[in-house]
Amino acid sequence: MTTVLLVGNPNVGKSVIFSRLTGIKVIAANYPGTTVSFTKGRMKLNGEEAILIDVPGCYTLEPTCKAEEVACAMLQSGDIIINVVDATNLERHLFLTLQLLALKKPMIIALNFWDETKHRGIKIDVKKLEEILDVPIVPTSALRGEGLNELKAKIKQARVSQTLSVPQKEPWQQIGLIIKATQTITHRHHTLMERCGEVLIHPFWGIIFGAGFLYLSFRIVRILGECLINYLLDPFFNKLYTPLLLKLSAILKPDSFIHKILIGNLKDGELDLKEALGLLTTGVYVELGMILPYIIVFYFVLGILEDIGYLPRLAVLADGIMHRLGLHGYSIIPLFLGLGCNVPGLLATRILESRKERFIAITLISIAVPCASLQAMIIGLLAPYGNKYIGIVYLSLFLVLILSGLVLNFLLPGFSSDLVIEIPRYRLPVLSMLFRKLWFRVYSFVVDAVPFVFLGILAVNLIYIFDLFKYLIPFTRPVIKSIWGLPEISIVPIIMGFIRKDIAVALLVPLKLSLKQLLIATTVLAMFFPCIATYVMMIKELGVKDMLKAVGFMLCTSIIVGGVLNLIL
């Protein structure tokens, strides 16, 4: 079976081309012996099935990081190379192209962002470039889907470059001659989009607009999430789902063991889906009625920010602050991705060069970056009391992130690398691609989360049924009651936080805490044990020893913060 490799610099559109050619139901895996991930899918190639691999983005075949080491290793086994090149930055991208040609493998070039060249006054003589490089070249616009059918049809025409029609000089001299022979640039005025782009990376105004964008993003998440709940999901659960469960309750009999597991507890013959603690009541409602609406909106907003190219600009703006935390600006990307789910946030720390940076980033994500489902529960739980109480939780987590970063940067040896990042152009999202990505993310969340939700609800229910609290409370009383000022029964959601933080926060509802206790418990749970999936990733990324160090720091910090909140609230 033919193996085709998509190779190119970061932010060149490889992933969009990959998605267009294979669809989004693909396999993501780590390269053997490393923590660097790649994506693999299948496509039809002249009637035959072929494997297409999206190789980690790289700038050179002389590796400067783990991702480039993996890219070089993968190039040894592929049959055909599709080199994806940014047509608007041809001179810079040809450096990698020349190195790929030297491998003497069948190759074809996709000149991506072709539609942008005319807006930038760039003219490229594709036929002349083909003659010089001696491989097929296809202009493409991946977001629009233009040129991809031609690219796919020409993959079998990929060939080994026999010669470069220029003198064998130093790479940058060669590239200069190629550009001189194939590219012309005409003067043009800046577009409105470009002027806006300059403002958005301005040292002062960029930060102002960036803070505004983030605030607006989370306002949209909350408002649209509440609309889904109030006008779609709650009417369904109240008018259709609850009556069905009441009928099932009558059949099962309220005092039976199976009723307590599936339905939970009734209150004066009525069913409260939040507090019943049954698998079919609280288990289903918490996941689908309280969390899922915010997940859908969050991933939609995140997809827009990704597709328009704003996240790398956040990296530039955040570089000064991040360096004080022992990181560099690009660390904002893993932190931001962690707001969707901590696991991809942890995976994204692989872009960081030093072990110190990765340890700090992973610890900060685990301790102070609430995932989307946890945010959904925080908002859902505190919204009835007012926005300022939601703000207290987020402000506490933000201060923890800053102070923890400063402490870790001071304590840990090592270095923080300089920021070297390519800023992609702004683009309008393609709705079809945006919704495909949204569906894939939401589907993955539901499939992964539902078992943990049911497991958490079942565990809590069994602890209630068999009265197991008496064995746990004596060990936790000094911290939970004395330092945090919470009732001893709070040990249940705290333990459940090890399975899923969002479910742990949901389990605060039946405890009927005061507003002060609710604020403390919510903040502490957001900082306390990360979920099992995050633990697994911490072990994979850091190893057991460093994972235990991060967890120890996390426990100490959460105990201190809970105590401080108990004193000042």
Coordinates of C-alpha atoms in Angstrom, one line a residue:
M1 CA 0.0 0.0 0.0
T2 CA 1.4 3.4 -1.0
T3 CA 2.3 5.7 1.9
V4 CA 2.0 9.5 1.1
L5 CA 3.6 12.0 3.5
L6 CA 2.3 15.6 3.9
V7 CA 5.4 17.6 4.8
G8 CA 5.8 21.4 5.3
N9 CA 6.4 24.2 7.8
P10 CA 4.0 24.8 10.7
N11 CA 0.8 26.8 9.8
V12 CA 1.1 26.1 6.1
G13 CA -2.3 24.4 5.8
K14 CA -1.2 20.7 5.9
S15 CA -4.0 19.7 8.3
V16 CA -6.7 21.3 6.1
I17 CA -5.4 19.5 3.0
F18 CA -5.2 16.2 5.1
S19 CA -8.8 16.7 6.2
R20 CA -10.0 17.4 2.7
L21 CA -8.3 14.3 1.3
T22 CA -9.2 11.8 4.0
G23 CA -12.1 13.1 6.1
I24 CA -11.9 13.7 9.8
K25 CA -12.3 10.2 11.1
V26 CA -8.7 9.4 11.3
I27 CA -6.1 7.8 13.6
A28 CA -4.0 10.0 15.9
A29 CA -1.0 8.3 17.5
N30 CA 2.4 8.9 19.0
Y31 CA 5.5 8.1 17.0
P32 CA 7.1 5.0 18.6
G33 CA 9.5 5.8 21.4
T34 CA 8.4 9.5 21.6
T35 CA 5.6 11.7 22.8
V36 CA 5.2 13.4 19.4
S37 CA 1.9 12.8 17.7
F38 CA 1.0 12.5 14.1
T39 CA -2.3 11.9 12.2
K40 CA -2.9 9.1 9.7
G41 CA -5.8 8.5 7.3
R42 CA -6.8 6.6 4.2
M43 CA -7.7 7.9 0.7
K44 CA -8.4 6.6 -2.8
L45 CA -5.5 7.1 -5.2
N46 CA -6.3 6.1 -8.8
G47 CA -8.8 3.5 -7.6
E48 CA -6.4 2.1 -5.0
E49 CA -6.3 2.7 -1.3
A50 CA -3.3 4.7 0.0
I51 CA -2.2 5.9 3.5
L52 CA -1.8 9.6 4.0
I53 CA 0.2 10.8 7.0
D54 CA 0.3 14.4 8.3
V55 CA 3.9 14.7 9.3
P56 CA 4.7 17.1 12.3
G57 CA 5.5 20.5 11.0
C58 CA 9.2 21.3 10.6
Y59 CA 11.4 24.1 9.3
T60 CA 14.4 22.0 8.5
L61 CA 15.7 18.4 8.2
E62 CA 18.5 19.3 10.6
P63 CA 16.4 18.7 13.7
T64 CA 16.2 21.5 16.4
C65 CA 13.4 19.8 18.4
K66 CA 11.7 16.5 18.9
A67 CA 9.0 17.1 16.3
E68 CA 11.6 17.7 13.6
E69 CA 13.4 14.6 14.7
V70 CA 10.2 12.6 14.2
A71 CA 9.6 14.3 10.9
C72 CA 13.0 13.2 9.6
A73 CA 12.5 9.7 10.8
M74 CA 9.1 9.4 9.1
L75 CA 10.6 10.6 5.8
Q76 CA 12.8 7.5 5.7
S77 CA 9.8 5.2 5.3
G78 CA 7.3 7.1 3.1
D79 CA 6.8 6.4 -0.6
I80 CA 5.7 9.8 -1.9
I81 CA 6.2 13.3 -0.4
I82 CA 3.6 16.1 -0.8
N83 CA 5.5 19.2 0.1
V84 CA 3.0 21.9 1.2
V85 CA 4.4 25.4 0.6
D86 CA 3.0 28.8 1.4
A87 CA 2.9 30.6 -1.9
T88 CA 2.9 34.0 -0.2
N89 CA 6.2 33.2 1.6
L90 CA 7.9 31.2 -1.1
E91 CA 11.4 32.3 -0.4
R92 CA 11.4 31.1 3.2
H93 CA 9.6 27.8 2.5
L94 CA 11.9 26.8 -0.3
F95 CA 14.7 26.1 2.3
L96 CA 12.8 22.9 3.4
T97 CA 11.8 22.1 -0.2
L98 CA 15.5 22.0 -1.3
Q99 CA 16.3 19.7 1.6
L100 CA 13.4 17.4 0.7
L101 CA 14.4 17.3 -3.0
A102 CA 17.9 16.1 -1.9
L103 CA 16.3 13.0 -0.3
K104 CA 15.7 11.7 -3.9
K105 CA 12.2 10.5 -3.2
P106 CA 9.2 11.0 -5.5
M107 CA 7.7 14.4 -4.7
I108 CA 5.0 16.8 -5.6
I109 CA 4.6 20.4 -4.4
A110 CA 1.3 22.0 -3.3
L111 CA 1.6 25.8 -3.6
N112 CA -1.0 26.6 -0.9
F113 CA -2.7 29.9 -0.3
W114 CA -2.6 30.5 -4.0
D115 CA -5.7 32.7 -3.7
E116 CA -3.8 35.1 -1.4
T117 CA -1.0 35.8 -3.8
K118 CA -3.1 38.1 -6.0
H119 CA -4.2 40.1 -3.0
R120 CA -0.5 40.5 -2.1
G121 CA 0.6 41.5 -5.5
I122 CA 2.7 38.3 -5.9
K123 CA 3.0 36.6 -9.3
I124 CA 4.7 33.1 -9.5
D125 CA 5.6 31.5 -12.8
V126 CA 4.5 27.9 -11.9
K127 CA 5.8 26.3 -15.1
K128 CA 9.2 27.9 -14.7
L129 CA 9.3 26.8 -11.0
E130 CA 8.5 23.3 -12.2
E131 CA 11.3 23.3 -14.6
I132 CA 13.8 24.4 -12.0
L133 CA 12.7 22.1 -9.2
D134 CA 11.9 19.2 -11.7
V135 CA 8.8 18.0 -9.8
P136 CA 5.1 18.6 -10.4
I137 CA 3.6 21.7 -8.8
V138 CA -0.1 22.3 -8.1
P139 CA -1.5 25.7 -6.9
T140 CA -4.0 25.1 -4.2
S141 CA -6.3 26.9 -1.8
A142 CA -7.0 24.3 0.9
L143 CA -9.7 26.3 2.8
R144 CA -11.6 26.8 -0.4
G145 CA -11.0 23.3 -1.7
E146 CA -9.4 24.7 -4.9
G147 CA -6.8 22.7 -6.7
L148 CA -7.1 19.6 -4.4
N149 CA -8.7 17.4 -7.0
E150 CA -5.8 18.2 -9.4
L151 CA -3.3 17.6 -6.6
K152 CA -4.8 14.2 -5.8
A153 CA -4.9 13.3 -9.5
K154 CA -1.2 14.2 -9.9
I155 CA 0.1 12.4 -6.8
K156 CA 1.0 9.4 -9.0
Q157 CA 3.0 11.7 -11.2
A158 CA 5.3 12.6 -8.3
R159 CA 8.9 12.0 -9.4
V160 CA 12.5 12.3 -8.1
S161 CA 14.1 15.6 -9.0
Q162 CA 17.1 14.8 -11.1
T163 CA 18.7 18.2 -11.1
L164 CA 18.3 21.9 -10.1
S165 CA 18.6 24.2 -13.1
V166 CA 20.8 26.6 -11.2
P167 CA 24.4 26.5 -10.1
Q168 CA 25.1 24.4 -6.9
K169 CA 25.5 27.3 -4.4
E170 CA 24.7 27.7 -0.8
P171 CA 21.0 27.1 0.0
W172 CA 20.0 30.7 0.4
Q173 CA 22.0 31.7 -2.7
Q174 CA 20.1 29.0 -4.6
I175 CA 16.8 30.2 -3.3
G176 CA 17.6 33.7 -4.3
L177 CA 18.2 32.7 -7.8
I178 CA 15.0 30.6 -7.9
I179 CA 12.9 33.5 -6.6
K180 CA 14.5 35.9 -9.1
A181 CA 13.6 33.6 -12.0
T182 CA 10.1 32.7 -10.9
Q183 CA 8.5 35.5 -8.7
T184 CA 7.6 39.1 -9.1
I185 CA 6.0 41.4 -6.6
T186 CA 4.1 44.5 -7.5
H187 CA 3.4 47.4 -5.2
R188 CA 0.0 47.6 -3.6
H189 CA -1.7 49.3 -0.6
H190 CA -2.4 47.5 2.7
T191 CA -5.8 46.0 2.9
L192 CA -8.1 46.7 5.8
M193 CA -7.6 43.2 7.1
E194 CA -3.8 43.8 7.2
R195 CA -4.2 47.1 9.0
C196 CA -6.4 45.4 11.6
G197 CA -3.8 42.6 11.9
E198 CA -1.1 45.2 12.7
V199 CA -3.2 46.7 15.4
L200 CA -4.0 43.3 17.0
I201 CA -0.3 42.6 17.6
H202 CA 0.6 46.1 18.8
P203 CA 2.3 45.9 22.2
F204 CA -0.5 48.0 23.9
W205 CA -3.6 47.9 21.7
G206 CA -3.1 44.2 20.9
I207 CA -3.3 43.4 24.6
I208 CA -6.4 45.5 25.0
F209 CA -8.1 43.9 22.0
G210 CA -6.9 40.4 23.1
A211 CA -8.4 40.8 26.5
G212 CA -11.6 42.0 24.9
F213 CA -11.7 39.1 22.5
L214 CA -11.2 36.6 25.3
Y215 CA -13.9 38.2 27.5
L216 CA -16.3 38.3 24.5
S217 CA -15.5 34.6 23.7
F218 CA -16.5 33.5 27.2
R219 CA -19.6 35.8 27.3
I220 CA -20.7 34.1 24.0
V221 CA -20.0 30.7 25.5
R222 CA -22.2 31.5 28.6
I223 CA -25.0 33.2 26.7
L224 CA -25.4 30.7 24.0
G225 CA -24.9 27.8 26.4
E226 CA -27.7 29.1 28.6
C227 CA -29.9 29.6 25.5
L228 CA -29.5 26.0 24.6
I229 CA -30.3 24.9 28.1
N230 CA -33.3 27.2 28.7
Y231 CA -35.0 26.9 25.3
L232 CA -34.1 23.4 24.1
L233 CA -32.7 21.0 26.7
D234 CA -34.6 21.9 29.9
P235 CA -38.0 21.8 28.1
F236 CA -37.0 18.3 26.8
F237 CA -36.0 17.1 30.2
N238 CA -38.9 18.6 32.1
K239 CA -41.7 17.8 29.7
L240 CA -40.7 14.5 28.2
Y241 CA -37.8 12.9 30.0
T242 CA -38.8 13.4 33.7
P243 CA -42.4 12.0 33.2
L244 CA -41.0 8.9 31.6
L245 CA -38.6 8.4 34.6
L246 CA -41.4 8.8 37.0
K247 CA -43.3 6.0 35.3
L248 CA -40.2 3.9 35.5
S249 CA -39.8 4.8 39.1
A250 CA -43.3 3.5 39.9
I251 CA -42.5 0.2 38.2
L252 CA -39.1 -0.2 40.0
K253 CA -40.5 0.8 43.4
P254 CA -38.6 3.7 45.2
D255 CA -37.2 1.5 48.1
S256 CA -35.6 -1.0 45.8
F257 CA -31.8 -1.2 45.3
I258 CA -32.1 -1.0 41.5
H259 CA -34.3 2.1 41.9
K260 CA -31.6 3.8 44.0
I261 CA -29.0 3.0 41.3
L262 CA -31.0 3.9 38.2
I263 CA -33.4 6.6 39.4
G264 CA -31.9 7.7 42.8
N265 CA -33.9 9.4 45.5
L266 CA -37.4 11.1 45.2
K267 CA -38.3 14.2 47.1
D268 CA -41.9 14.2 48.2
G269 CA -42.7 12.0 45.2
E270 CA -41.0 14.5 42.8
L271 CA -37.8 14.0 40.8
D272 CA -35.0 16.5 40.9
L273 CA -32.6 15.5 38.1
K274 CA -29.7 17.4 39.7
E275 CA -29.9 15.9 43.1
A276 CA -31.4 12.4 42.6
L277 CA -27.9 10.8 42.0
G278 CA -29.3 8.0 39.8
L279 CA -27.6 6.9 36.6
L280 CA -30.6 7.8 34.5
T281 CA -31.3 11.1 36.3
T282 CA -28.3 13.0 37.5
G283 CA -26.0 10.9 35.3
V284 CA -27.8 11.8 32.1
Y285 CA -28.8 15.3 33.0
V286 CA -25.4 16.6 34.2
E287 CA -23.7 15.4 31.1
L288 CA -26.3 16.3 28.4
G289 CA -28.4 19.0 30.1
M290 CA -25.7 21.0 32.0
I291 CA -22.3 20.3 30.4
L292 CA -22.8 19.5 26.7
P293 CA -24.4 22.9 25.8
Y294 CA -21.4 24.8 26.9
I295 CA -19.0 22.3 25.4
I296 CA -20.7 22.8 22.0
V297 CA -20.4 26.6 22.1
F298 CA -16.9 26.6 23.5
Y299 CA -15.5 24.3 20.8
F300 CA -17.4 26.4 18.2
V301 CA -15.7 29.6 19.4
L302 CA -12.3 27.9 19.8
G303 CA -12.6 26.6 16.2
I304 CA -13.2 30.1 14.9
L305 CA -10.2 31.5 16.8
E306 CA -8.1 28.7 15.4
D307 CA -9.3 29.0 11.8
I308 CA -8.9 32.8 11.5
G309 CA -5.3 32.6 12.8
Y310 CA -5.7 34.5 16.0
L311 CA -4.1 32.1 18.5
P312 CA -0.5 32.6 17.2
R313 CA -1.0 36.4 17.7
L314 CA -1.9 35.7 21.3
A315 CA 1.5 34.0 21.6
V316 CA 3.3 37.1 20.5
L317 CA 1.3 39.3 22.8
A318 CA 1.8 37.0 25.8
D319 CA 5.5 36.5 25.3
G320 CA 6.6 39.1 27.9
I321 CA 4.4 37.7 30.7
M322 CA 5.1 34.1 29.8
H323 CA 8.9 34.6 30.1
R324 CA 8.4 35.7 33.7
L325 CA 6.7 32.4 34.3
G326 CA 9.6 30.4 32.9
L327 CA 7.8 29.9 29.5
H328 CA 7.6 31.7 26.2
G329 CA 4.7 33.2 24.3
Y330 CA 3.8 30.1 22.4
S331 CA 2.9 28.5 25.8
I332 CA -0.4 30.5 25.6
I333 CA -1.5 28.0 22.9
P334 CA -1.4 24.9 25.2
L335 CA -2.9 27.0 28.0
F336 CA -5.8 28.1 25.8
L337 CA -6.3 24.6 24.4
G338 CA -6.5 23.4 28.0
L339 CA -9.6 25.5 28.4
G340 CA -11.3 23.0 26.0
C341 CA -9.8 19.9 27.5
N342 CA -6.6 19.6 29.6
V343 CA -5.5 16.5 27.6
P344 CA -4.9 18.2 24.3
G345 CA -3.5 21.1 26.2
L346 CA -0.9 18.8 27.7
L347 CA -0.2 17.3 24.3
A348 CA 0.4 20.7 22.9
T349 CA 3.2 21.3 25.4
R350 CA 5.4 19.2 23.1
I351 CA 6.0 22.3 21.1
L352 CA 8.0 23.7 24.0
E353 CA 11.8 23.1 23.8
S354 CA 13.1 22.7 27.3
R355 CA 12.0 20.2 30.0
K356 CA 11.6 23.1 32.5
E357 CA 9.1 24.8 30.2
R358 CA 7.1 21.6 29.7
F359 CA 7.0 20.9 33.4
I360 CA 5.8 24.4 34.3
A361 CA 3.2 24.4 31.5
I362 CA 1.8 21.0 32.3
T363 CA 1.6 21.8 36.0
L364 CA -0.1 25.2 35.4
I365 CA -2.6 23.6 33.0
S366 CA -3.4 20.9 35.6
I367 CA -3.8 23.3 38.5
A368 CA -5.2 26.5 37.1
V369 CA -6.8 26.0 33.7
P370 CA -10.3 24.6 33.9
C371 CA -11.5 22.5 31.0
A372 CA -14.7 23.3 29.1
S373 CA -16.8 20.8 31.0
L374 CA -15.5 22.1 34.3
Q375 CA -16.2 25.7 33.3
A376 CA -19.7 24.6 32.3
M377 CA -20.3 23.3 35.8
I378 CA -18.7 26.4 37.4
I379 CA -20.9 28.7 35.4
G380 CA -24.0 26.6 35.8
L381 CA -23.6 26.3 39.5
L382 CA -22.7 29.9 40.3
A383 CA -24.7 31.8 37.6
P384 CA -27.9 32.0 39.7
Y385 CA -25.9 34.0 42.3
G386 CA -24.5 36.5 39.8
N387 CA -21.5 37.0 37.5
K388 CA -19.3 38.4 40.3
Y389 CA -19.1 35.1 42.0
I390 CA -18.1 33.4 38.8
G391 CA -15.5 36.1 38.5
I392 CA -14.1 35.3 42.0
V393 CA -13.4 31.8 40.9
Y394 CA -11.7 32.8 37.7
L395 CA -9.7 35.6 39.3
S396 CA -8.5 33.1 42.0
L397 CA -7.4 30.6 39.3
F398 CA -5.7 33.4 37.3
L399 CA -3.8 34.5 40.4
V400 CA -2.8 30.9 41.1
L401 CA -1.5 30.5 37.6
I402 CA 0.6 33.7 37.8
L403 CA 2.0 33.1 41.3
S404 CA 2.6 29.3 40.7
G405 CA 4.5 30.1 37.5
L406 CA 6.7 32.6 39.3
V407 CA 7.4 30.1 42.1
L408 CA 8.2 27.3 39.7
N409 CA 10.4 29.5 37.5
F410 CA 12.4 30.5 40.6
L411 CA 12.7 26.9 42.0
L412 CA 13.4 24.9 38.8
P413 CA 16.7 24.8 37.0
G414 CA 16.8 25.1 33.3
F415 CA 16.2 27.7 30.6
S416 CA 13.3 29.3 28.8
S417 CA 13.8 29.5 25.0
D418 CA 13.1 32.6 22.9
L419 CA 9.9 32.9 20.9
V420 CA 10.3 31.8 17.3
I421 CA 6.9 31.6 15.7
E422 CA 5.3 32.0 12.3
I423 CA 2.3 34.3 12.2
P424 CA -0.3 33.0 9.7
R425 CA -2.4 35.4 7.8
Y426 CA -6.0 36.1 8.9
R427 CA -8.5 34.0 7.0
L428 CA -12.3 33.7 7.1
P429 CA -13.3 30.3 8.5
V430 CA -14.9 27.8 6.1
L431 CA -18.2 26.8 7.7
S432 CA -18.2 23.3 6.4
M433 CA -14.8 22.6 7.9
L434 CA -15.7 24.4 11.1
F435 CA -18.8 22.3 11.7
R436 CA -17.0 19.1 10.8
K437 CA -14.3 19.8 13.4
L438 CA -17.0 20.8 15.9
W439 CA -18.9 17.6 15.4
F440 CA -15.7 15.5 15.7
R441 CA -14.7 17.2 19.0
V442 CA -18.2 17.1 20.6
Y443 CA -18.6 13.4 19.5
S444 CA -15.2 12.6 21.1
F445 CA -16.1 14.4 24.3
V446 CA -19.4 12.5 24.7
V447 CA -17.9 9.1 24.0
D448 CA -15.0 9.7 26.4
A449 CA -17.0 11.5 29.1
V450 CA -20.2 9.5 29.5
P451 CA -18.6 6.4 31.0
F452 CA -16.7 8.5 33.6
V453 CA -19.9 10.4 34.5
F454 CA -21.8 7.2 35.1
L455 CA -18.9 5.8 37.1
G456 CA -18.7 8.9 39.3
I457 CA -22.5 9.0 39.9
L458 CA -22.5 5.2 40.7
A459 CA -19.5 5.5 43.1
V460 CA -21.2 8.4 45.0
N461 CA -24.5 6.6 45.1
L462 CA -22.9 3.4 46.5
I463 CA -21.0 5.5 49.1
Y464 CA -24.3 7.0 50.2
I465 CA -26.1 3.6 50.2
F466 CA -23.5 1.8 52.2
D467 CA -22.6 4.8 54.4
L468 CA -18.9 4.6 53.7
F469 CA -18.2 8.2 54.8
K470 CA -17.4 7.3 58.3
Y471 CA -14.2 5.6 57.1
L472 CA -13.0 8.6 55.1
I473 CA -14.0 11.6 57.2
P474 CA -11.5 11.2 60.1
F475 CA -8.5 11.4 57.7
T476 CA -9.8 14.5 55.8
R477 CA -11.4 16.4 58.7
P478 CA -8.3 18.6 59.5
V479 CA -8.1 20.0 55.9
I480 CA -11.8 20.0 54.8
K481 CA -13.4 21.3 57.9
S482 CA -10.7 23.2 59.8
I483 CA -8.8 24.8 56.9
W484 CA -11.4 25.1 54.2
G485 CA -14.5 25.5 56.4
L486 CA -16.5 22.9 54.4
P487 CA -18.8 20.2 55.7
E488 CA -17.2 16.8 56.2
I489 CA -19.4 15.2 53.5
S490 CA -17.5 17.3 51.0
I491 CA -15.0 14.5 50.9
V492 CA -17.2 12.7 48.3
P493 CA -17.0 15.2 45.5
I494 CA -13.3 15.8 46.3
I495 CA -12.6 12.1 45.8
M496 CA -14.7 12.1 42.7
G497 CA -12.5 14.9 41.3
F498 CA -9.9 12.3 40.7
I499 CA -12.2 10.7 38.1
R500 CA -13.8 13.9 36.6
K501 CA -13.5 17.4 38.0
D502 CA -16.7 18.5 36.3
I503 CA -18.7 15.7 37.9
A504 CA -17.1 16.5 41.3
V505 CA -18.4 20.1 41.0
A506 CA -21.8 18.8 40.0
L507 CA -21.9 16.6 43.2
L508 CA -21.7 19.8 45.3
V509 CA -25.3 20.5 44.4
P510 CA -26.9 17.9 46.7
L511 CA -24.7 19.1 49.6
K512 CA -26.7 22.4 49.9
L513 CA -23.6 24.5 50.7
S514 CA -23.7 28.2 51.6
L515 CA -22.5 30.6 48.9
K516 CA -19.1 31.0 50.7
Q517 CA -18.7 27.3 50.9
L518 CA -19.7 26.8 47.3
L519 CA -17.1 29.3 46.2
I520 CA -14.3 27.7 48.2
A521 CA -15.3 24.1 47.2
T522 CA -15.6 25.1 43.5
T523 CA -12.2 26.8 43.5
V524 CA -10.4 24.0 45.4
L525 CA -11.9 21.3 43.1
A526 CA -10.8 23.3 40.0
M527 CA -7.3 23.2 41.4
F528 CA -7.3 19.8 43.1
F529 CA -6.7 16.4 41.6
P530 CA -6.9 16.5 37.8
C531 CA -9.0 13.8 36.1
I532 CA -7.6 10.3 35.4
A533 CA -7.1 11.1 31.7
T534 CA -4.9 14.1 32.7
Y535 CA -2.9 12.0 35.1
V536 CA -2.2 9.5 32.4
M537 CA -1.0 12.2 30.1
M538 CA 1.1 13.7 32.9
I539 CA 2.9 10.4 33.4
K540 CA 3.4 10.0 29.6
E541 CA 4.8 13.5 29.2
L542 CA 6.8 13.9 32.4
G543 CA 7.4 10.5 33.8
V544 CA 6.3 9.2 37.2
K545 CA 8.9 11.1 39.2
D546 CA 8.1 14.6 37.8
M547 CA 4.3 13.8 37.8
L548 CA 4.5 13.2 41.5
K549 CA 6.4 16.5 42.0
A550 CA 3.7 18.3 40.0
V551 CA 0.9 16.6 42.0
G552 CA 2.7 17.5 45.3
F553 CA 2.9 21.1 44.3
M554 CA -0.8 21.0 43.3
L555 CA -2.0 19.6 46.6
C556 CA 0.0 22.2 48.6
T557 CA -1.3 25.0 46.5
S558 CA -4.9 24.0 46.7
I559 CA -4.8 23.6 50.5
I560 CA -3.3 27.1 50.9
V561 CA -5.7 28.7 48.4
G562 CA -8.7 27.1 50.1
G563 CA -7.5 28.3 53.5
V564 CA -6.9 31.9 52.2
L565 CA -10.4 32.0 50.6
N566 CA -11.9 30.8 53.9
L567 CA -10.3 33.6 55.7
I568 CA -11.1 36.5 53.3
L569 CA -14.6 35.6 52.1

